[in-house]
Short mmCIF file of C-alpha atoms in Angstrom, two decimals:
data_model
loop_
_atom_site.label_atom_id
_atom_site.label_comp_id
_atom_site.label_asym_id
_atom_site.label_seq_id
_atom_site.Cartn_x
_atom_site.Cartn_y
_atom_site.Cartn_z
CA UNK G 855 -36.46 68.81 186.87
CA UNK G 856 -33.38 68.31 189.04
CA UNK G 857 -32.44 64.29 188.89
CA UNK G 858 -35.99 63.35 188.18
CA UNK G 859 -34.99 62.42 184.77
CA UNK G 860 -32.11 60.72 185.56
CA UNK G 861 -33.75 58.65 187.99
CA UNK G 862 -36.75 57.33 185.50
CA UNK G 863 -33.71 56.45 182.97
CA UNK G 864 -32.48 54.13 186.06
CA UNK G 865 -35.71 52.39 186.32
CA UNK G 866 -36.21 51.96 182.29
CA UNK G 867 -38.33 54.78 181.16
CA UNK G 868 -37.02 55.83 177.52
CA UNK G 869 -37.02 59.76 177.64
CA UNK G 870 -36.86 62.34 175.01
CA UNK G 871 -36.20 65.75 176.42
CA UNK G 872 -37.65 68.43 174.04
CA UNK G 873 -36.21 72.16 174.67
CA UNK G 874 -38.15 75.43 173.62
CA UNK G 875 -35.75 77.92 172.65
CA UNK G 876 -36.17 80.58 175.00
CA UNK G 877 -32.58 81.49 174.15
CA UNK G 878 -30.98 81.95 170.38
CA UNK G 879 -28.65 78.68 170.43
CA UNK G 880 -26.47 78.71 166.98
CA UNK G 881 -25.69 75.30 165.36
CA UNK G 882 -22.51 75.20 167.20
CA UNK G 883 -24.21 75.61 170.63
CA UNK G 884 -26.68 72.47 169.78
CA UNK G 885 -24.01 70.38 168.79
CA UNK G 886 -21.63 71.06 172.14
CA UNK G 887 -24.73 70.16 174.13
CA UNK G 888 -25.38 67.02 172.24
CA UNK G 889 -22.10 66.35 172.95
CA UNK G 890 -22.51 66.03 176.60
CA UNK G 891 -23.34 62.92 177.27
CA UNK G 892 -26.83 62.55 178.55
CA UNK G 893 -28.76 59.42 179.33
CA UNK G 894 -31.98 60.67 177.19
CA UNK G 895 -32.38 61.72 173.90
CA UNK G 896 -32.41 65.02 173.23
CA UNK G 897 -34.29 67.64 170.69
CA UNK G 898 -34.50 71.21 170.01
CA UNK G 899 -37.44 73.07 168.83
CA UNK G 900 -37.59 75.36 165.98
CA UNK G 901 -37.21 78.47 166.27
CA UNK G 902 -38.08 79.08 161.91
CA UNK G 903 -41.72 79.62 160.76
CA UNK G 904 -43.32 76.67 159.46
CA UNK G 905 -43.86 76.42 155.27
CA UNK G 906 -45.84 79.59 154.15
CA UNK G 907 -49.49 77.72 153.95
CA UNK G 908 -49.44 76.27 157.60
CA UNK G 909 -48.15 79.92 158.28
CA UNK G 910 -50.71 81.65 156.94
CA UNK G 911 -53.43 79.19 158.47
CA UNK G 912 -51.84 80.15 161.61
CA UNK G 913 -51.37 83.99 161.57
CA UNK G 914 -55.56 83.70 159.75
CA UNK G 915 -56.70 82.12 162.91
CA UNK G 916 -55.21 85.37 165.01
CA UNK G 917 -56.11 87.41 162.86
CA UNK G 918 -59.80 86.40 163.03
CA UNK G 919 -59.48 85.91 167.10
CA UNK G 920 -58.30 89.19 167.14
CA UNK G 921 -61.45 90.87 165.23
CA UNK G 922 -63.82 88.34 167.33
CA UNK G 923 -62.34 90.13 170.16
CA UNK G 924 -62.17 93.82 169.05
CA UNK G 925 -65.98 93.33 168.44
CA UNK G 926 -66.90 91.93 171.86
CA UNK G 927 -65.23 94.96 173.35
CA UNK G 928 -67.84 96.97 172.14
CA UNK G 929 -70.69 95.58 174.12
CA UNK G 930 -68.73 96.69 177.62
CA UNK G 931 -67.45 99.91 179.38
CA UNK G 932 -64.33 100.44 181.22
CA UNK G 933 -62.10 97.78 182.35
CA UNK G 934 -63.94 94.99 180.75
CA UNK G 935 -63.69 97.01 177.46
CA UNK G 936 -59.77 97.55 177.68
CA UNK G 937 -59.35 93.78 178.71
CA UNK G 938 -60.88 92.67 175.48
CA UNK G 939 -58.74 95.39 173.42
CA UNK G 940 -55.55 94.32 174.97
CA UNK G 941 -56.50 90.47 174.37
CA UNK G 942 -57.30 91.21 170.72
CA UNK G 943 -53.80 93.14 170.34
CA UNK G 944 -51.76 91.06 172.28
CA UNK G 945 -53.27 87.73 170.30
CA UNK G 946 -51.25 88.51 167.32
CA UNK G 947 -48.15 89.14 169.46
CA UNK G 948 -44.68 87.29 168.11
CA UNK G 949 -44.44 85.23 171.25
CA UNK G 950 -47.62 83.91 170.96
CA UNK G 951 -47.03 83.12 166.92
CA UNK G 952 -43.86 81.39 167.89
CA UNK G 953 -45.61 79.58 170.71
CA UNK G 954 -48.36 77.89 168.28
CA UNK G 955 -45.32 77.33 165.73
CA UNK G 956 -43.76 75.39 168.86
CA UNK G 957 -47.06 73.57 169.78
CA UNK G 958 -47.38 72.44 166.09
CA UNK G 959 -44.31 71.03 165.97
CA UNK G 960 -44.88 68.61 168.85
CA UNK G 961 -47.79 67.36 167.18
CA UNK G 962 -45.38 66.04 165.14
CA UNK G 963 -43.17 64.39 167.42
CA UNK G 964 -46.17 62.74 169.03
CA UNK G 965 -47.90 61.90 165.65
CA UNK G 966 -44.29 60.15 164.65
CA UNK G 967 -43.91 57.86 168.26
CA UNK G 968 -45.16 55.93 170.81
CA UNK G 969 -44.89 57.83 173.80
CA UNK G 970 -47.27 57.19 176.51
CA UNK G 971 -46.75 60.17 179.03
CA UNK G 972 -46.12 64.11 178.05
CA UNK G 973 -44.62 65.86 181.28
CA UNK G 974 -44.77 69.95 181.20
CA UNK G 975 -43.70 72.79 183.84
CA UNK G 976 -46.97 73.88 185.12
CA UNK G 977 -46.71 77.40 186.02
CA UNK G 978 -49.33 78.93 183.80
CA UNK G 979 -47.67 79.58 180.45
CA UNK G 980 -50.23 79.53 177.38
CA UNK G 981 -47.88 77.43 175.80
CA UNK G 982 -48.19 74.56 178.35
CA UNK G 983 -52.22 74.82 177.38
CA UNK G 984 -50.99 74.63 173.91
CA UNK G 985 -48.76 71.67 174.20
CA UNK G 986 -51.71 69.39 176.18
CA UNK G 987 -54.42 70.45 173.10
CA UNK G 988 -52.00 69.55 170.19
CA UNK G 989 -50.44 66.32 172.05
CA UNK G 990 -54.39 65.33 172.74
CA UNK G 991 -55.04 65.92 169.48
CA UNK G 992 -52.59 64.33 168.24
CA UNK G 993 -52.53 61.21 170.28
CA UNK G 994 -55.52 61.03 173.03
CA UNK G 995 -53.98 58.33 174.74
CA UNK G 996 -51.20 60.65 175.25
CA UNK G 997 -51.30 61.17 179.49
CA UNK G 998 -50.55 65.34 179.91
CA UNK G 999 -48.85 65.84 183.26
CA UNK G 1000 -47.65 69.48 184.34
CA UNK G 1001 -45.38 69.86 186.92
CA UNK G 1002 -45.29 72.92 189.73
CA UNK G 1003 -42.08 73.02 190.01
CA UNK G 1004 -41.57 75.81 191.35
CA UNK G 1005 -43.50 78.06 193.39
CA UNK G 1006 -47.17 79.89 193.40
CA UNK G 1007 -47.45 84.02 193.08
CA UNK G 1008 -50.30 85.04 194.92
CA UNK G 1009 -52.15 86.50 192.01
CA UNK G 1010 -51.33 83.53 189.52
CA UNK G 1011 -54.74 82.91 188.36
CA UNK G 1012 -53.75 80.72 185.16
CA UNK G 1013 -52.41 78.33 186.89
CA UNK G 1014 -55.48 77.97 188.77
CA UNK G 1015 -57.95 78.01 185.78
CA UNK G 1016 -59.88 74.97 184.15
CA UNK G 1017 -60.03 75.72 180.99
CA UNK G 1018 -61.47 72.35 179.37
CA UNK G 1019 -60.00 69.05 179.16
CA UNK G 1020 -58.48 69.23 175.87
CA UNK G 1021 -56.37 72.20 176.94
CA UNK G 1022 -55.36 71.25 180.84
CA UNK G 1023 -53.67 68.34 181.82
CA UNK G 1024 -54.66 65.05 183.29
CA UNK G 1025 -52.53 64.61 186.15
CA UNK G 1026 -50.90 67.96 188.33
CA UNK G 1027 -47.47 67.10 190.19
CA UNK G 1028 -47.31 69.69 193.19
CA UNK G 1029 -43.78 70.68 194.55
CA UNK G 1030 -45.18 70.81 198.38
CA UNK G 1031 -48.37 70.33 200.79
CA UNK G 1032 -49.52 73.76 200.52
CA UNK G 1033 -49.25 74.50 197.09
CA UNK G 1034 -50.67 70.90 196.79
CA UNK G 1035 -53.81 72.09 199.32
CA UNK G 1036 -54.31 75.18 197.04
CA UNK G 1037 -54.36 73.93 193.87
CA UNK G 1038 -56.97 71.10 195.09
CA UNK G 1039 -59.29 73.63 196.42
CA UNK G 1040 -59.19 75.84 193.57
CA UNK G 1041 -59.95 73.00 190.57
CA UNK G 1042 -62.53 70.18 190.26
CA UNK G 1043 -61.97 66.53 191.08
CA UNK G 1044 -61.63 66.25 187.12
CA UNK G 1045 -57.82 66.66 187.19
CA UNK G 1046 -55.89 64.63 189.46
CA UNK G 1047 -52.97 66.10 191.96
CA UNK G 1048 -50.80 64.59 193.74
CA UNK G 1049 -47.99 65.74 195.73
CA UNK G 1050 -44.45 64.58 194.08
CA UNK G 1051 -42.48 67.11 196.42
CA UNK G 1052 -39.50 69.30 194.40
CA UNK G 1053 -35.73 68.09 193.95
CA UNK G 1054 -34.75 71.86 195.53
CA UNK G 1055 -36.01 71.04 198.64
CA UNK G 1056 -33.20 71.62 201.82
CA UNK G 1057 -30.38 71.69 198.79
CA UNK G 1058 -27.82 72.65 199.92
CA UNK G 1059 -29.12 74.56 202.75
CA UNK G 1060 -27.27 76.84 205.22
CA UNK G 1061 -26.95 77.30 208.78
CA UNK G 1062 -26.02 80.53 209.04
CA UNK G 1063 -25.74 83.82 207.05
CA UNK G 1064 -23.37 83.76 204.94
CA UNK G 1065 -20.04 86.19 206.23
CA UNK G 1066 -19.68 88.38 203.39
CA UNK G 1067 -19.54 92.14 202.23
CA UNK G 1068 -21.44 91.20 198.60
CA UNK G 1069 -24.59 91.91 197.11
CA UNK G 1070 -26.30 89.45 194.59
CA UNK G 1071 -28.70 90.68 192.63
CA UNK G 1072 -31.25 88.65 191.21
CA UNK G 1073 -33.65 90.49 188.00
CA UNK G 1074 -36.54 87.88 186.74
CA UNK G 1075 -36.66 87.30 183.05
CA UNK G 1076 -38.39 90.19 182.41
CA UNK G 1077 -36.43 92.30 180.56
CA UNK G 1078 -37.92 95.87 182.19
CA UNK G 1079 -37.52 94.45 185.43
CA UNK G 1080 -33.86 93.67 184.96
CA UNK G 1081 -33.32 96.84 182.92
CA UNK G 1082 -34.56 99.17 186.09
CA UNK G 1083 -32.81 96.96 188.21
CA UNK G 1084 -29.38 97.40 186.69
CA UNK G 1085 -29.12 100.70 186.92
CA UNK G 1086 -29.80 101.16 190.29
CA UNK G 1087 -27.16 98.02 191.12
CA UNK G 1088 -24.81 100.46 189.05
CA UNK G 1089 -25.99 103.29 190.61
CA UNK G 1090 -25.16 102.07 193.85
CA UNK G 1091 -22.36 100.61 192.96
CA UNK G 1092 -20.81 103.89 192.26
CA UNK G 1093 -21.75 105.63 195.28
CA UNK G 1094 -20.29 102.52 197.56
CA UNK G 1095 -17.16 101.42 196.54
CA UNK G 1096 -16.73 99.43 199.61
CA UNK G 1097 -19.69 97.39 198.66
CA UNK G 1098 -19.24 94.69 195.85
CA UNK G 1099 -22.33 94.04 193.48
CA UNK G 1100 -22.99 90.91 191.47
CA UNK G 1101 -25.76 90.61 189.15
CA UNK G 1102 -26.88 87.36 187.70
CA UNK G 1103 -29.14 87.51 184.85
CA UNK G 1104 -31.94 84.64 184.04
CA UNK G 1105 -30.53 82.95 181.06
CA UNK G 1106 -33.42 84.30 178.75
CA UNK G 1107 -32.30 87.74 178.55
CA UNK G 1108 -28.46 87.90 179.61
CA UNK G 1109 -27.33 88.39 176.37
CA UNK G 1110 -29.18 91.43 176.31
CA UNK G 1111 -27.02 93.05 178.66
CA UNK G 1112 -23.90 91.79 176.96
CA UNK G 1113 -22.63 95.83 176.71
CA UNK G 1114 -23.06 96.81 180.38
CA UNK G 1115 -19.86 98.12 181.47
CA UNK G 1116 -18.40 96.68 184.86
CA UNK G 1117 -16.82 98.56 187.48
CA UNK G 1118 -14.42 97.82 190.28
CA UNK G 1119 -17.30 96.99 192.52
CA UNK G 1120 -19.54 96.35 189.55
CA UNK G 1121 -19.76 92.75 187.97
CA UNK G 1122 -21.90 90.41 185.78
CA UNK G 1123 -22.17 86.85 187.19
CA UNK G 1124 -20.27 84.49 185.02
CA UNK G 1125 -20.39 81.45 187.96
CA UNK G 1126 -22.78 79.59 189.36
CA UNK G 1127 -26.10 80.45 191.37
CA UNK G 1128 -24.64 78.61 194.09
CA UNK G 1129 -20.98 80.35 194.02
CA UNK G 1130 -23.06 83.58 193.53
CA UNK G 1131 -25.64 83.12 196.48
CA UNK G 1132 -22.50 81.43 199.10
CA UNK G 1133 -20.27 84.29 198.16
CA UNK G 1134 -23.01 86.93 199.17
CA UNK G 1135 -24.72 88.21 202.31
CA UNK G 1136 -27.91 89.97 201.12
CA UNK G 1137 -29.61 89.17 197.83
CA UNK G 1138 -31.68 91.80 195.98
CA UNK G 1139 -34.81 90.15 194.12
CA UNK G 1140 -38.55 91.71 193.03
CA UNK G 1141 -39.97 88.93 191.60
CA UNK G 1142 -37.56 85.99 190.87
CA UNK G 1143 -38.17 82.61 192.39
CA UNK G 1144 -33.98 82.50 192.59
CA UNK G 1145 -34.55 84.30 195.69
CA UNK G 1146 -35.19 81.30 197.72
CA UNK G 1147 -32.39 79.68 196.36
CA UNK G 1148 -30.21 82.76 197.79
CA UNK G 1149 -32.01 82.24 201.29
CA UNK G 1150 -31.34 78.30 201.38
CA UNK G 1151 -27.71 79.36 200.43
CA UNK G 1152 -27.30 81.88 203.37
CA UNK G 1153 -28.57 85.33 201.56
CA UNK G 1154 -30.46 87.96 203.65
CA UNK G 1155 -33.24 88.72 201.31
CA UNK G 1156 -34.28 92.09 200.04
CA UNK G 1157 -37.34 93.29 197.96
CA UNK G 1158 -36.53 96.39 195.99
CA UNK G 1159 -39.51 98.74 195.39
CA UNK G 1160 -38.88 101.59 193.41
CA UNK G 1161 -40.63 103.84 190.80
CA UNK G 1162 -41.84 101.56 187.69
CA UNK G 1163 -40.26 98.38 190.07
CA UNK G 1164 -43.30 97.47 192.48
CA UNK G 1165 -44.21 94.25 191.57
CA UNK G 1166 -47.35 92.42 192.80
CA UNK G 1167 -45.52 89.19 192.23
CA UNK G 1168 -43.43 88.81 195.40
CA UNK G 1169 -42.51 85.31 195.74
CA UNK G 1170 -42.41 85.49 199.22
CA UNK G 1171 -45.82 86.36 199.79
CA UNK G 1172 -46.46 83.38 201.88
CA UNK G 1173 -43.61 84.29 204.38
CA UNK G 1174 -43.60 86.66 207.47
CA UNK G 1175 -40.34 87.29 208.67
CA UNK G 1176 -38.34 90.22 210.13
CA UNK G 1177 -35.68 88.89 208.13
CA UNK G 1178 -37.11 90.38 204.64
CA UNK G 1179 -37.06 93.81 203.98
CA UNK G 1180 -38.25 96.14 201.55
CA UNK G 1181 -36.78 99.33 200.05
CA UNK G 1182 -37.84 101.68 198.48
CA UNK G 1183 -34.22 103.98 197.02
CA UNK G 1184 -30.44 103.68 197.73
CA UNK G 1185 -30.10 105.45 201.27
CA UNK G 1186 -32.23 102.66 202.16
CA UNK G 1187 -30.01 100.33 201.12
CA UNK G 1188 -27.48 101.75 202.90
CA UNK G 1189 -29.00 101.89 206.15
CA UNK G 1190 -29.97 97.96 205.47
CA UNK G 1191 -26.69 97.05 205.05
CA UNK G 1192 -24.73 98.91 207.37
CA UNK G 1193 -27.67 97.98 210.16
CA UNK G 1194 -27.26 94.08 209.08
CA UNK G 1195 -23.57 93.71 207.76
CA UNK G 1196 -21.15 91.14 210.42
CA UNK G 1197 -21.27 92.02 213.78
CA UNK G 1198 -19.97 89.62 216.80
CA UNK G 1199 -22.91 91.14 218.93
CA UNK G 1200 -25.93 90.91 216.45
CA UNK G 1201 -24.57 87.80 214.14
CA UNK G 1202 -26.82 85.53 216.73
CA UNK G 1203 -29.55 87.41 216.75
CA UNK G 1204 -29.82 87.36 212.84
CA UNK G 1205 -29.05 83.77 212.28
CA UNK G 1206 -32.10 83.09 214.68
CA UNK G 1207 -34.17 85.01 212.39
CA UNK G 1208 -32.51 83.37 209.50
CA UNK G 1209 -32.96 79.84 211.06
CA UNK G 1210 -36.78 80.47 210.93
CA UNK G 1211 -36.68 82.10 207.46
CA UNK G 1212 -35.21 78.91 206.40
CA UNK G 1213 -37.19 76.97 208.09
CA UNK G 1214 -40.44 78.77 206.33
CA UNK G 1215 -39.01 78.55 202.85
CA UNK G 1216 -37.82 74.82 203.11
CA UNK G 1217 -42.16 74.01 204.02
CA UNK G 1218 -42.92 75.13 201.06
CA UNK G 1219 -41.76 72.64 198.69
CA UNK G 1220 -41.48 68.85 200.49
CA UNK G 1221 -39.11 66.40 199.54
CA UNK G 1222 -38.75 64.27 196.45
CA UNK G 1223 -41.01 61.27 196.10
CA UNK G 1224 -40.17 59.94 192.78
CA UNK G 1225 -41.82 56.86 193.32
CA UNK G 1226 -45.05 58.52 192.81
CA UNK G 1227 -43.77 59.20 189.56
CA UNK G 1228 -42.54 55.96 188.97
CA UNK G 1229 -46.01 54.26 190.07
CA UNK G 1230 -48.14 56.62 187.76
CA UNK G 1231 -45.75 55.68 185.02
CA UNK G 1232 -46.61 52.23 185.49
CA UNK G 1233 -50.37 52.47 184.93
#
């Protein structure tokens, strides 16, 4: 949300920021953060079942979901047939328990006070659906705004789904024009959109590539993804020790890779994204949105494709540039970086082809207009 909360607190909106444990915080964490002051209020989801009755409603209602579904996968052949069977099976998954236990627990919250807006990421989590139906239900006064934040996969079909008016939200914030133009062609005139523009946009941006003989790499939050993508960063590592790697894990699952052992040439990231991305010249991503942070920052970007690593979730799909560059093994790498590292003679060259890069990714999201905000909140 960059300083969009910050801002509202200027202008007299009372905010309570509510945060879903994606990561195990211990009582001691909470408290530290608390601590800090902050000019909202702050709460922290649960991360415990509910008492055993609600429970047992809950994990019921999967349960007979699941069977609903295991029987309509009967009447179809094929890949309509193994759709339903994974639905049915992946119903009763923790995450989506946990998610409903979340959802539930916001009912609460907005059962309890007298809050006027909800505001959600919108990037096509179930739980987002979740949070509009119980806050409607809940309060139906309640206005359920989802924010795009950040930006659109090409084959991110939730996101552009109507699912009924109970379970999307009233009012969609868009982070630039043409994620705004896309989203407004793909639903009805039901929900409104309007353009609010992203606190990311041109921050601190870069002229140049950055003069450096580092490699950043940047795993999503999937914990595969990172997994394959660690040991070929280690991999590497060992086979150039010339070449210094950084990896920088999404918060979700870094302390999953609390054991990997570090090498001369070989380290976790324990700074910031934007020490990590100014300190590097190329930055290694599949399918994290941090990659356009690196680019902004002065990263050459490159999309690694490997066995069990091709992802159809580039988050550059909406770029063409001679700048970005996919391999598919390490001697490609190699070849990459030894064809791109400094150079007197071809530094000019590539910063042209940077310039337009940055140019490209700097379109997509426009600049803040919290006054749209501001006026909805008004209303």
């Amino acid at each position: 949300y960059g300083n969009i909360l910050e801002v509202l607190v200027k202008n007299k909106k009372k905010i309570l920021m509510v945060f879903i444990p994606h990561i195990k915080l211990t009582k001691l964490d909470k408290q530290r953060f608390k601590k800090i002051k902050k000019p909202y209020d702050i709460y922290f989801l649960s991360t415990d079942y509910p008492d055993i009755i609600v429970n047992s409603k809950t994990i019921n209602l999967f349960l007979n979901e699941r069977k609903r579904l295991l029987v309509k996968s009967k009447l179809f052949n094929g890949f309509l047939k193994n759709l339903y069977i994974y639905s049915a099976e992946t119903i009763i998954s923790e995450d989506n328990q946990r998610s409903w236990n979340y959802a539930n627990e916001l009912y609460k919250i907005i059962k309890n006070c007298s809050t006027k807006n909800l505001i959600t990421t919108y990037e096509g989590h179930s739980w987002e659906r979740l949070f509009y139906y119980f806050t409607k239900k809940a309060n139906s006064n309640v206005r359920c705004i989802g924010y795009q934040h950040t930006l659109l996969f090409e084959y991110n079909y939730s996101i552009l789904r109507e699912i009924s008016s109970l379970f999307d939200p009233d009012l969609i914030l868009a982070s630039g024009e043409k994620t705004l133009k896309l989203i407004s062609n793909k639903l009805s005139k039901r929900i409104r959109i309007e353009l609010l523009g992203s606190p990311k946009h041109k921050i601190n941006q870069k002229n140049s590539i950055n003069i450096s003989n580092n490699i950043l790499f940047l795993p999503s939050g999937e914990f595969k993804e990172a997994f394959i993508m660690t040991n070929f960063a280690i991999n590497y590592a060992k086979l150039n020790p010339k070449i210094n790697i950084v990896i920088r894990y999404h918060p979700i699952i870094e302390n999953k890779f609390n054991q990997i052992k570090e090498y001369k040439n070989f380290r976790k990231s324990n700074k910031t994204i934007l020490s990590d991305c100014k300190n590097s010249r190329w930055a290694v991503y599949s399918s994290s949105t941090a990659i356009f942070e690196a680019i902004q920052l002065g990263c050459m970007p490159i999309n690694l494709s490997i066995e069990n690593l091709i992802s159809i979730n580039d988050p550059l799909w909406q770029i063409s540039s001679d700048l970005i560059t996919k391999i598919n093994n390490k001697e490609e790498l190699s070849l990459l970086i030894n064809k791109t590292k400094y150079n007197r003679k071809s530094e000019m060259s590539l910063n042209k082809k940077y310039s337009i890069l940055n140019d490209q990714v700097n379109n997509l999201r426009s600049s803040l207009n919290i006054k749209i905000l501001e006026k909805d909140f008004e209303k």
